[in-house]
């Protein structure tokens, strides 16, 4: 028998849909707001406000909630942060999630600094694909962006993961005057390493509203820069909810993807919800922080009641986001991208 809420909406139908008919099957879990980097477009350079440790979801809580989401139709989970690989005992979470048979994909977004250490165990746990953020191929620029001189360690992590057969993607946040002279170098690097590259338009958020405006490079310009050197052919999206416009690079197995949250928003294809380190559920990257599932767990809510709350929150998922200057409601190192 199906569990129903008071309006007759089925709570265990294994398909989670919002009011726009979008099927929500992708959950991003940000496991920490802490990071070993201080990328200036993501975090304040000093006096970062972190969640008190007591407010952070414990692994048992994350797993309990993940199981509820999986019962409700989530099929893909991405672990993010802050930097997920700096959270203590993080492998436990990957190992446990890797046992969930109904998940078709378990992935990770990382700055790559701890990949060489973890790659083998991540693979063992069932992680087949990893996104590595790499904003410059120049050690000095890399340090200028991230605040840390760790370029070599990231490259070692990339090599270690590649050797193990983990499929990698590079995430590059495009920034005018910072890495805008490197766009085709990234593509060349991707071709050499047989790794796909995703360029992301820099997004405004609480800490960097002004910076994001000054540094913004639209995807159209990124593409024009790359096409001065390489021929790009449009590719149909293999995944209909893909946020990237994809291109094949002539003569290569690697692809280029352009993610344009500002110039070409992808809200109509959005299939995601996000769980923050403190248990808040965000149904839209730029939207308000929604219900706090950790608080509801503390109140002793049953699984059925939690499902009802999740359905209610998903039904309120905004049709699209509205970016009002100075009113951005996003703290990236908490939400995880
Ligand atoms: N620390 C990990 C990393 O850097 O890959 C995971 C968390 S990070 C917040 C996730 C992704 O968000 C990274 O690819 C990062 O470059 C991207 N990101 C952070 N701030 C951004 C911004 N203002 N605009 C666009 N992308 C951003
Ligand atoms: Fe840390 Fe990732 Fe944010 Fe850089 S982008 S500060 S690595 S969370």
mmCIF file of C-alpha atoms and ligand atoms in Angstrom:
data_model
loop_
_atom_site.group_PDB
_atom_site.id
_atom_site.type_symbol
_atom_site.label_atom_id
_atom_site.label_comp_id
_atom_site.label_asym_id
_atom_site.label_seq_id
_atom_site.Cartn_x
_atom_site.Cartn_y
_atom_site.Cartn_z
ATOM 1 C CA UNK A 1 0.000 0.000 0.000
ATOM 2 C CA UNK A 2 1.231 3.483 -0.841
ATOM 3 C CA UNK A 3 1.850 6.115 1.812
ATOM 4 C CA UNK A 4 -0.112 9.245 0.932
ATOM 5 C CA UNK A 5 -0.099 12.752 2.309
ATOM 6 C CA UNK A 6 -3.291 14.657 3.133
ATOM 7 C CA UNK A 7 -3.694 15.789 -0.486
ATOM 8 C CA UNK A 8 -3.369 12.237 -1.775
ATOM 9 C CA UNK A 9 0.163 12.706 -3.096
ATOM 10 C CA UNK A 10 1.964 9.402 -3.050
ATOM 11 C CA UNK A 11 5.038 9.465 -0.836
ATOM 12 C CA UNK A 12 6.726 6.273 -1.938
ATOM 13 C CA UNK A 13 5.975 6.359 -5.656
ATOM 14 C CA UNK A 14 9.735 6.414 -6.335
ATOM 15 C CA UNK A 15 9.351 9.479 -8.551
ATOM 16 C CA UNK A 16 9.797 12.899 -7.007
ATOM 17 C CA UNK A 17 8.240 15.626 -9.148
ATOM 18 C CA UNK A 18 7.914 19.343 -8.649
ATOM 19 C CA UNK A 19 5.038 21.608 -9.659
ATOM 20 C CA UNK A 20 6.576 22.179 -13.086
ATOM 21 C CA UNK A 21 6.609 18.434 -13.779
ATOM 22 C CA UNK A 22 10.399 18.275 -13.433
ATOM 23 C CA UNK A 23 11.523 14.892 -12.150
ATOM 24 C CA UNK A 24 13.958 15.327 -9.247
ATOM 25 C CA UNK A 25 16.376 12.414 -9.246
ATOM 26 C CA UNK A 26 19.664 14.098 -8.325
ATOM 27 C CA UNK A 27 20.774 15.016 -4.805
ATOM 28 C CA UNK A 28 23.910 17.015 -4.051
ATOM 29 C CA UNK A 29 25.110 16.575 -0.507
ATOM 30 C CA UNK A 30 27.472 19.195 0.857
ATOM 31 C CA UNK A 31 29.201 17.399 3.727
ATOM 32 C CA UNK A 32 31.142 20.364 5.119
ATOM 33 C CA UNK A 33 31.408 24.135 4.744
ATOM 34 C CA UNK A 34 35.122 23.951 5.642
ATOM 35 C CA UNK A 35 37.849 24.004 3.031
ATOM 36 C CA UNK A 36 41.630 23.851 2.819
ATOM 37 C CA UNK A 37 41.463 26.494 0.026
ATOM 38 C CA UNK A 38 40.225 30.066 -0.024
ATOM 39 C CA UNK A 39 39.225 30.530 -3.680
ATOM 40 C CA UNK A 40 38.371 34.215 -3.791
ATOM 41 C CA UNK A 41 35.236 33.710 -5.903
ATOM 42 C CA UNK A 42 33.847 31.195 -3.400
ATOM 43 C CA UNK A 43 34.884 32.144 0.123
ATOM 44 C CA UNK A 44 35.773 35.296 2.011
ATOM 45 C CA UNK A 45 39.529 35.632 2.428
ATOM 46 C CA UNK A 46 39.310 36.050 6.179
ATOM 47 C CA UNK A 47 36.843 35.748 9.040
ATOM 48 C CA UNK A 48 34.899 32.965 7.347
ATOM 49 C CA UNK A 49 31.748 32.117 9.236
ATOM 50 C CA UNK A 50 31.475 28.334 9.546
ATOM 51 C CA UNK A 51 28.565 26.352 10.946
ATOM 52 C CA UNK A 52 29.200 25.272 14.555
ATOM 53 C CA UNK A 53 30.192 21.578 14.507
ATOM 54 C CA UNK A 54 27.070 20.606 16.476
ATOM 55 C CA UNK A 55 24.923 21.909 13.626
ATOM 56 C CA UNK A 56 26.574 19.701 10.995
ATOM 57 C CA UNK A 57 24.741 16.547 9.931
ATOM 58 C CA UNK A 58 26.405 13.424 11.332
ATOM 59 C CA UNK A 59 27.136 10.610 8.869
ATOM 60 C CA UNK A 60 24.306 8.493 10.324
ATOM 61 C CA UNK A 61 21.905 11.382 9.692
ATOM 62 C CA UNK A 62 23.168 11.903 6.142
ATOM 63 C CA UNK A 63 22.715 8.192 5.422
ATOM 64 C CA UNK A 64 19.245 8.122 6.977
ATOM 65 C CA UNK A 65 18.182 11.110 4.867
ATOM 66 C CA UNK A 66 19.903 9.774 1.746
ATOM 67 C CA UNK A 67 17.912 6.537 2.109
ATOM 68 C CA UNK A 68 14.688 8.515 2.356
ATOM 69 C CA UNK A 69 15.589 10.468 -0.789
ATOM 70 C CA UNK A 70 16.512 7.253 -2.585
ATOM 71 C CA UNK A 71 13.127 5.746 -1.636
ATOM 72 C CA UNK A 72 11.540 8.883 -3.080
ATOM 73 C CA UNK A 73 13.314 8.616 -6.443
ATOM 74 C CA UNK A 74 16.835 10.022 -6.124
ATOM 75 C CA UNK A 75 19.157 8.030 -8.386
ATOM 76 C CA UNK A 76 22.301 10.138 -8.449
ATOM 77 C CA UNK A 77 24.217 11.549 -5.488
ATOM 78 C CA UNK A 78 27.153 13.950 -5.712
ATOM 79 C CA UNK A 79 29.222 14.645 -2.603
ATOM 80 C CA UNK A 80 30.522 18.188 -2.408
ATOM 81 C CA UNK A 81 31.403 20.915 0.109
ATOM 82 C CA UNK A 82 33.516 22.985 1.117
ATOM 83 C CA UNK A 83 36.138 20.395 0.424
ATOM 84 C CA UNK A 84 34.515 17.002 1.017
ATOM 85 C CA UNK A 85 37.780 15.069 1.247
ATOM 86 C CA UNK A 86 38.923 17.026 4.303
ATOM 87 C CA UNK A 87 35.987 15.845 6.429
ATOM 88 C CA UNK A 88 37.196 13.243 8.918
ATOM 89 C CA UNK A 89 36.403 9.622 8.032
ATOM 90 C CA UNK A 90 34.739 10.660 4.748
ATOM 91 C CA UNK A 91 35.421 7.235 3.221
ATOM 92 C CA UNK A 92 32.839 5.754 5.570
ATOM 93 C CA UNK A 93 30.158 7.835 3.836
ATOM 94 C CA UNK A 94 31.304 6.819 0.344
ATOM 95 C CA UNK A 95 31.528 3.162 1.366
ATOM 96 C CA UNK A 96 28.020 3.188 2.806
ATOM 97 C CA UNK A 97 26.446 5.124 -0.076
ATOM 98 C CA UNK A 98 28.269 2.840 -2.502
ATOM 99 C CA UNK A 99 26.189 -0.053 -1.099
ATOM 100 C CA UNK A 100 22.876 1.595 -2.059
ATOM 101 C CA UNK A 101 21.815 -0.502 -5.054
ATOM 102 C CA UNK A 102 19.136 1.875 -6.254
ATOM 103 C CA UNK A 103 21.708 4.607 -6.859
ATOM 104 C CA UNK A 104 22.855 4.645 -10.454
ATOM 105 C CA UNK A 105 25.665 7.074 -9.729
ATOM 106 C CA UNK A 106 27.780 8.217 -6.796
ATOM 107 C CA UNK A 107 30.122 11.083 -7.646
ATOM 108 C CA UNK A 108 32.276 13.733 -6.078
ATOM 109 C CA UNK A 109 33.381 17.312 -6.709
ATOM 110 C CA UNK A 110 36.770 18.100 -5.190
ATOM 111 C CA UNK A 111 39.639 20.536 -5.410
ATOM 112 C CA UNK A 112 41.819 17.447 -5.901
ATOM 113 C CA UNK A 113 44.352 18.082 -3.145
ATOM 114 C CA UNK A 114 43.621 14.789 -1.390
ATOM 115 C CA UNK A 115 42.813 12.704 -4.426
ATOM 116 C CA UNK A 116 46.081 10.761 -4.629
ATOM 117 C CA UNK A 117 45.499 9.624 -1.059
ATOM 118 C CA UNK A 118 41.845 8.657 -1.618
ATOM 119 C CA UNK A 119 41.502 7.623 -5.275
ATOM 120 C CA UNK A 120 41.949 3.875 -4.713
ATOM 121 C CA UNK A 121 39.449 3.710 -1.829
ATOM 122 C CA UNK A 122 36.953 5.924 -3.634
ATOM 123 C CA UNK A 123 37.052 3.599 -6.606
ATOM 124 C CA UNK A 124 36.630 0.624 -4.308
ATOM 125 C CA UNK A 125 33.589 2.320 -2.774
ATOM 126 C CA UNK A 126 31.956 2.658 -6.192
ATOM 127 C CA UNK A 127 32.927 6.170 -7.304
ATOM 128 C CA UNK A 128 33.441 5.986 -11.066
ATOM 129 C CA UNK A 129 33.497 9.671 -11.969
ATOM 130 C CA UNK A 130 35.008 12.690 -10.237
ATOM 131 C CA UNK A 131 34.892 16.409 -11.064
ATOM 132 C CA UNK A 132 38.114 18.204 -10.207
ATOM 133 C CA UNK A 133 38.148 21.984 -9.974
ATOM 134 C CA UNK A 134 41.150 23.369 -11.791
ATOM 135 C CA UNK A 135 41.091 27.097 -12.448
ATOM 136 C CA UNK A 136 44.593 27.579 -13.827
ATOM 137 C CA UNK A 137 47.429 25.588 -15.326
ATOM 138 C CA UNK A 138 49.874 28.184 -14.133
ATOM 139 C CA UNK A 139 51.176 27.558 -10.626
ATOM 140 C CA UNK A 140 51.293 31.250 -9.694
ATOM 141 C CA UNK A 141 47.788 31.989 -10.996
ATOM 142 C CA UNK A 142 46.526 28.831 -9.302
ATOM 143 C CA UNK A 143 47.921 30.103 -6.011
ATOM 144 C CA UNK A 144 46.474 33.551 -6.594
ATOM 145 C CA UNK A 145 42.991 32.067 -7.082
ATOM 146 C CA UNK A 146 42.987 29.376 -4.385
ATOM 147 C CA UNK A 147 45.255 31.091 -1.872
ATOM 148 C CA UNK A 148 47.325 27.894 -1.579
ATOM 149 C CA UNK A 149 50.414 26.703 -3.449
ATOM 150 C CA UNK A 150 49.117 23.183 -4.114
ATOM 151 C CA UNK A 151 49.054 22.881 -7.900
ATOM 152 C CA UNK A 152 51.507 19.947 -8.009
ATOM 153 C CA UNK A 153 49.528 17.914 -5.482
ATOM 154 C CA UNK A 154 46.357 18.371 -7.541
ATOM 155 C CA UNK A 155 48.119 17.213 -10.708
ATOM 156 C CA UNK A 156 49.379 14.136 -8.819
ATOM 157 C CA UNK A 157 45.815 13.420 -7.686
ATOM 158 C CA UNK A 158 44.578 13.724 -11.253
ATOM 159 C CA UNK A 159 47.246 11.295 -12.496
ATOM 160 C CA UNK A 160 46.549 8.812 -9.691
ATOM 161 C CA UNK A 161 42.807 8.796 -10.416
ATOM 162 C CA UNK A 162 43.353 8.486 -14.145
ATOM 163 C CA UNK A 163 45.704 5.532 -13.648
ATOM 164 C CA UNK A 164 42.948 3.788 -11.698
ATOM 165 C CA UNK A 165 40.464 4.330 -14.512
ATOM 166 C CA UNK A 166 38.330 6.895 -12.676
ATOM 167 C CA UNK A 167 36.638 9.129 -15.255
ATOM 168 C CA UNK A 168 37.540 12.752 -14.566
ATOM 169 C CA UNK A 169 36.120 16.082 -15.598
ATOM 170 C CA UNK A 170 37.765 19.443 -15.026
ATOM 171 C CA UNK A 171 35.634 22.321 -13.762
ATOM 172 C CA UNK A 172 37.096 25.687 -14.749
ATOM 173 C CA UNK A 173 35.463 28.872 -13.450
ATOM 174 C CA UNK A 174 36.084 31.404 -16.225
ATOM 175 C CA UNK A 175 37.325 34.778 -14.980
ATOM 176 C CA UNK A 176 38.240 37.814 -17.026
ATOM 177 C CA UNK A 177 41.866 38.864 -16.584
ATOM 178 C CA UNK A 178 42.554 35.930 -14.252
ATOM 179 C CA UNK A 179 42.447 32.786 -16.415
ATOM 180 C CA UNK A 180 40.827 34.137 -19.588
ATOM 181 C CA UNK A 181 44.139 33.828 -21.454
ATOM 182 C CA UNK A 182 44.223 30.092 -20.675
ATOM 183 C CA UNK A 183 40.958 28.845 -22.223
ATOM 184 C CA UNK A 184 42.582 27.094 -25.163
ATOM 185 C CA UNK A 185 45.439 25.852 -22.931
ATOM 186 C CA UNK A 186 42.830 24.055 -20.831
ATOM 187 C CA UNK A 187 41.399 22.460 -23.946
ATOM 188 C CA UNK A 188 44.893 21.378 -25.042
ATOM 189 C CA UNK A 189 45.503 19.935 -21.567
ATOM 190 C CA UNK A 190 42.163 18.078 -21.725
ATOM 191 C CA UNK A 191 43.064 16.623 -25.125
ATOM 192 C CA UNK A 192 46.484 15.459 -23.871
ATOM 193 C CA UNK A 193 45.003 13.852 -20.747
ATOM 194 C CA UNK A 194 41.829 12.618 -22.530
ATOM 195 C CA UNK A 195 39.725 14.428 -19.935
ATOM 196 C CA UNK A 196 36.566 16.492 -20.518
ATOM 197 C CA UNK A 197 36.627 20.191 -19.645
ATOM 198 C CA UNK A 198 33.682 22.174 -18.308
ATOM 199 C CA UNK A 199 33.894 25.962 -18.274
ATOM 200 C CA UNK A 200 31.550 27.596 -15.755
ATOM 201 C CA UNK A 201 30.430 31.220 -15.796
ATOM 202 C CA UNK A 202 31.381 32.837 -12.506
ATOM 203 C CA UNK A 203 28.264 33.233 -10.370
ATOM 204 C CA UNK A 204 27.447 36.012 -7.938
ATOM 205 C CA UNK A 205 27.096 35.002 -4.320
ATOM 206 C CA UNK A 206 26.982 36.643 -0.939
ATOM 207 C CA UNK A 207 30.726 37.212 -0.673
ATOM 208 C CA UNK A 208 31.641 38.101 -4.216
ATOM 209 C CA UNK A 209 28.772 39.921 -5.876
ATOM 210 C CA UNK A 210 30.994 42.750 -7.101
ATOM 211 C CA UNK A 211 33.905 40.486 -8.065
ATOM 212 C CA UNK A 212 31.611 38.241 -10.105
ATOM 213 C CA UNK A 213 30.335 41.210 -12.072
ATOM 214 C CA UNK A 214 33.849 42.474 -12.818
ATOM 215 C CA UNK A 215 35.196 39.037 -13.773
ATOM 216 C CA UNK A 216 32.232 37.733 -15.736
ATOM 217 C CA UNK A 217 32.985 36.136 -19.116
ATOM 218 C CA UNK A 218 29.914 34.872 -21.005
ATOM 219 C CA UNK A 219 30.121 31.353 -22.435
ATOM 220 C CA UNK A 220 29.800 32.794 -25.927
ATOM 221 C CA UNK A 221 33.155 34.559 -25.469
ATOM 222 C CA UNK A 222 34.777 31.445 -23.955
ATOM 223 C CA UNK A 223 33.692 29.495 -27.039
ATOM 224 C CA UNK A 224 34.980 32.166 -29.428
ATOM 225 C CA UNK A 225 38.374 32.114 -27.675
ATOM 226 C CA UNK A 226 38.623 28.324 -27.908
ATOM 227 C CA UNK A 227 37.553 28.357 -31.561
ATOM 228 C CA UNK A 228 40.539 30.540 -32.420
ATOM 229 C CA UNK A 229 42.573 27.344 -31.903
ATOM 230 C CA UNK A 230 40.242 24.311 -31.994
ATOM 231 C CA UNK A 231 37.247 23.259 -34.037
ATOM 232 C CA UNK A 232 34.216 22.552 -31.866
ATOM 233 C CA UNK A 233 31.224 20.541 -33.070
ATOM 234 C CA UNK A 234 27.966 20.664 -31.067
ATOM 235 C CA UNK A 235 27.067 17.367 -29.428
ATOM 236 C CA UNK A 236 23.576 16.263 -28.420
ATOM 237 C CA UNK A 237 23.337 16.005 -24.624
ATOM 238 C CA UNK A 238 23.555 12.362 -23.561
ATOM 239 C CA UNK A 239 21.682 13.301 -20.393
ATOM 240 C CA UNK A 240 18.558 15.463 -20.943
ATOM 241 C CA UNK A 241 19.092 17.233 -17.607
ATOM 242 C CA UNK A 242 22.685 18.155 -18.479
ATOM 243 C CA UNK A 243 23.503 21.750 -17.555
ATOM 244 C CA UNK A 244 26.283 22.054 -20.140
ATOM 245 C CA UNK A 245 26.190 22.812 -23.854
ATOM 246 C CA UNK A 246 28.524 20.103 -25.116
ATOM 247 C CA UNK A 247 31.031 20.164 -27.971
ATOM 248 C CA UNK A 248 33.285 17.545 -29.494
ATOM 249 C CA UNK A 249 36.821 18.772 -30.095
ATOM 250 C CA UNK A 250 37.805 17.792 -33.604
ATOM 251 C CA UNK A 251 40.417 15.015 -33.568
ATOM 252 C CA UNK A 252 40.021 14.270 -29.853
ATOM 253 C CA UNK A 253 38.027 12.032 -27.535
ATOM 254 C CA UNK A 254 37.653 14.849 -25.015
ATOM 255 C CA UNK A 255 34.703 17.205 -24.956
ATOM 256 C CA UNK A 256 34.229 20.826 -23.996
ATOM 257 C CA UNK A 257 31.156 21.832 -21.986
ATOM 258 C CA UNK A 258 29.943 25.358 -21.394
ATOM 259 C CA UNK A 259 27.885 25.843 -18.246
ATOM 260 C CA UNK A 260 26.084 29.169 -18.449
ATOM 261 C CA UNK A 261 24.003 29.743 -15.327
ATOM 262 C CA UNK A 262 23.800 33.460 -16.142
ATOM 263 C CA UNK A 263 23.746 33.752 -19.920
ATOM 264 C CA UNK A 264 21.659 30.577 -20.595
ATOM 265 C CA UNK A 265 19.949 29.432 -17.383
ATOM 266 C CA UNK A 266 19.033 25.752 -17.378
ATOM 267 C CA UNK A 267 16.171 25.907 -14.865
ATOM 268 C CA UNK A 268 13.675 24.139 -17.133
ATOM 269 C CA UNK A 269 15.904 21.041 -17.123
ATOM 270 C CA UNK A 270 16.843 21.191 -13.440
ATOM 271 C CA UNK A 271 16.579 17.799 -11.733
ATOM 272 C CA UNK A 272 18.453 18.649 -8.515
ATOM 273 C CA UNK A 273 17.960 19.362 -4.863
ATOM 274 C CA UNK A 274 20.756 20.126 -2.420
ATOM 275 C CA UNK A 275 21.337 19.104 1.157
ATOM 276 C CA UNK A 276 23.519 21.546 3.087
ATOM 277 C CA UNK A 277 25.975 20.542 5.841
ATOM 278 C CA UNK A 278 23.527 21.785 8.513
ATOM 279 C CA UNK A 279 20.628 19.796 7.075
ATOM 280 C CA UNK A 280 18.895 22.603 5.127
ATOM 281 C CA UNK A 281 17.297 21.477 1.901
ATOM 282 C CA UNK A 282 17.843 23.874 -0.995
ATOM 283 C CA UNK A 283 15.602 23.263 -3.972
ATOM 284 C CA UNK A 284 17.194 26.042 -6.048
ATOM 285 C CA UNK A 285 20.849 27.095 -6.070
ATOM 286 C CA UNK A 286 19.956 30.786 -5.848
ATOM 287 C CA UNK A 287 16.786 30.284 -3.832
ATOM 288 C CA UNK A 288 16.139 30.514 -0.117
ATOM 289 C CA UNK A 289 17.390 27.875 2.280
ATOM 290 C CA UNK A 290 14.407 25.630 2.842
ATOM 291 C CA UNK A 291 13.387 23.269 5.619
ATOM 292 C CA UNK A 292 16.080 22.109 8.011
ATOM 293 C CA UNK A 293 15.928 18.318 7.994
ATOM 294 C CA UNK A 294 18.386 18.003 10.879
ATOM 295 C CA UNK A 295 15.998 19.994 13.086
ATOM 296 C CA UNK A 296 13.079 17.861 11.964
ATOM 297 C CA UNK A 297 15.074 14.722 12.806
ATOM 298 C CA UNK A 298 15.857 16.168 16.240
ATOM 299 C CA UNK A 299 12.125 16.751 16.784
ATOM 300 C CA UNK A 300 11.656 13.038 16.260
ATOM 301 C CA UNK A 301 9.705 13.208 13.000
ATOM 302 C CA UNK A 302 8.909 9.845 11.484
ATOM 303 C CA UNK A 303 10.096 8.818 8.051
ATOM 304 C CA UNK A 304 6.590 9.371 6.675
ATOM 305 C CA UNK A 305 6.443 12.882 8.136
ATOM 306 C CA UNK A 306 9.883 13.702 6.746
ATOM 307 C CA UNK A 307 8.791 12.525 3.317
ATOM 308 C CA UNK A 308 5.763 14.802 3.500
ATOM 309 C CA UNK A 309 8.000 17.769 4.341
ATOM 310 C CA UNK A 310 10.317 16.916 1.449
ATOM 311 C CA UNK A 311 7.396 16.639 -0.988
ATOM 312 C CA UNK A 312 6.096 20.020 0.213
ATOM 313 C CA UNK A 313 9.534 21.625 -0.228
ATOM 314 C CA UNK A 314 10.039 20.128 -3.692
ATOM 315 C CA UNK A 315 6.611 21.342 -4.795
ATOM 316 C CA UNK A 316 7.774 24.854 -3.907
ATOM 317 C CA UNK A 317 10.918 24.553 -6.071
ATOM 318 C CA UNK A 318 11.013 27.841 -7.996
ATOM 319 C CA UNK A 319 10.225 27.687 -11.677
ATOM 320 C CA UNK A 320 13.438 29.617 -12.307
ATOM 321 C CA UNK A 321 15.819 31.764 -10.353
ATOM 322 C CA UNK A 322 15.797 35.519 -10.240
ATOM 323 C CA UNK A 323 19.053 37.303 -9.677
ATOM 324 C CA UNK A 324 18.525 40.697 -8.140
ATOM 325 C CA UNK A 325 21.645 42.753 -7.762
ATOM 326 C CA UNK A 326 22.806 42.785 -4.151
ATOM 327 C CA UNK A 327 20.202 40.213 -3.115
ATOM 328 C CA UNK A 328 21.915 36.961 -3.965
ATOM 329 C CA UNK A 329 21.136 34.259 -1.471
ATOM 330 C CA UNK A 330 24.013 31.872 -2.084
ATOM 331 C CA UNK A 331 27.065 30.961 -0.038
ATOM 332 C CA UNK A 332 28.916 28.612 -2.328
ATOM 333 C CA UNK A 333 31.224 26.904 0.168
ATOM 334 C CA UNK A 334 28.146 25.884 2.155
ATOM 335 C CA UNK A 335 25.962 24.756 -0.717
ATOM 336 C CA UNK A 336 28.660 23.125 -2.844
ATOM 337 C CA UNK A 337 27.829 24.294 -6.361
HETATM 338 N N1 LIG B 1 35.807 22.220 -2.945
HETATM 339 C C1 LIG B 1 35.306 21.474 -4.029
HETATM 340 C C2 LIG B 1 35.776 22.047 -5.352
HETATM 341 O O1 LIG B 1 36.262 23.167 -5.380
HETATM 342 O O2 LIG B 1 35.636 21.338 -6.343
HETATM 343 C C3 LIG B 1 33.801 21.322 -4.029
HETATM 344 C C4 LIG B 1 32.982 22.508 -3.623
HETATM 345 S S1 LIG B 1 33.025 23.882 -4.750
HETATM 346 C C5 LIG B 1 31.971 25.020 -3.955
HETATM 347 C C6 LIG B 1 32.065 23.246 -6.103
HETATM 348 C C7 LIG B 1 32.232 23.953 -7.412
HETATM 349 O O3 LIG B 1 31.683 25.256 -7.296
HETATM 350 C C8 LIG B 1 33.682 24.136 -7.852
HETATM 351 O O4 LIG B 1 33.842 23.648 -9.175
HETATM 352 C C9 LIG B 1 33.873 25.620 -7.805
HETATM 353 O O5 LIG B 1 34.787 26.070 -8.762
HETATM 354 C C10 LIG B 1 32.475 26.124 -8.074
HETATM 355 N N2 LIG B 1 32.241 27.496 -7.620
HETATM 356 C C11 LIG B 1 32.465 28.021 -6.401
HETATM 357 N N3 LIG B 1 32.141 29.334 -6.365
HETATM 358 C C12 LIG B 1 31.686 29.648 -7.612
HETATM 359 C C13 LIG B 1 31.205 30.835 -8.222
HETATM 360 N N4 LIG B 1 31.114 31.967 -7.555
HETATM 361 N N5 LIG B 1 30.839 30.767 -9.521
HETATM 362 C C14 LIG B 1 30.939 29.616 -10.231
HETATM 363 N N6 LIG B 1 31.372 28.466 -9.708
HETATM 364 C C15 LIG B 1 31.762 28.469 -8.420
HETATM 365 FE FE1 LIG B 2 37.130 25.446 -1.388
HETATM 366 FE FE2 LIG B 2 36.022 24.518 -3.608
HETATM 367 FE FE3 LIG B 2 35.318 26.899 -2.610
HETATM 368 FE FE4 LIG B 2 37.716 26.636 -3.650
HETATM 369 S S1 LIG B 2 35.763 26.406 -4.753
HETATM 370 S S2 LIG B 2 37.244 27.620 -1.676
HETATM 371 S S3 LIG B 2 38.208 24.568 -3.141
HETATM 372 S S4 LIG B 2 34.963 24.974 -1.670
#
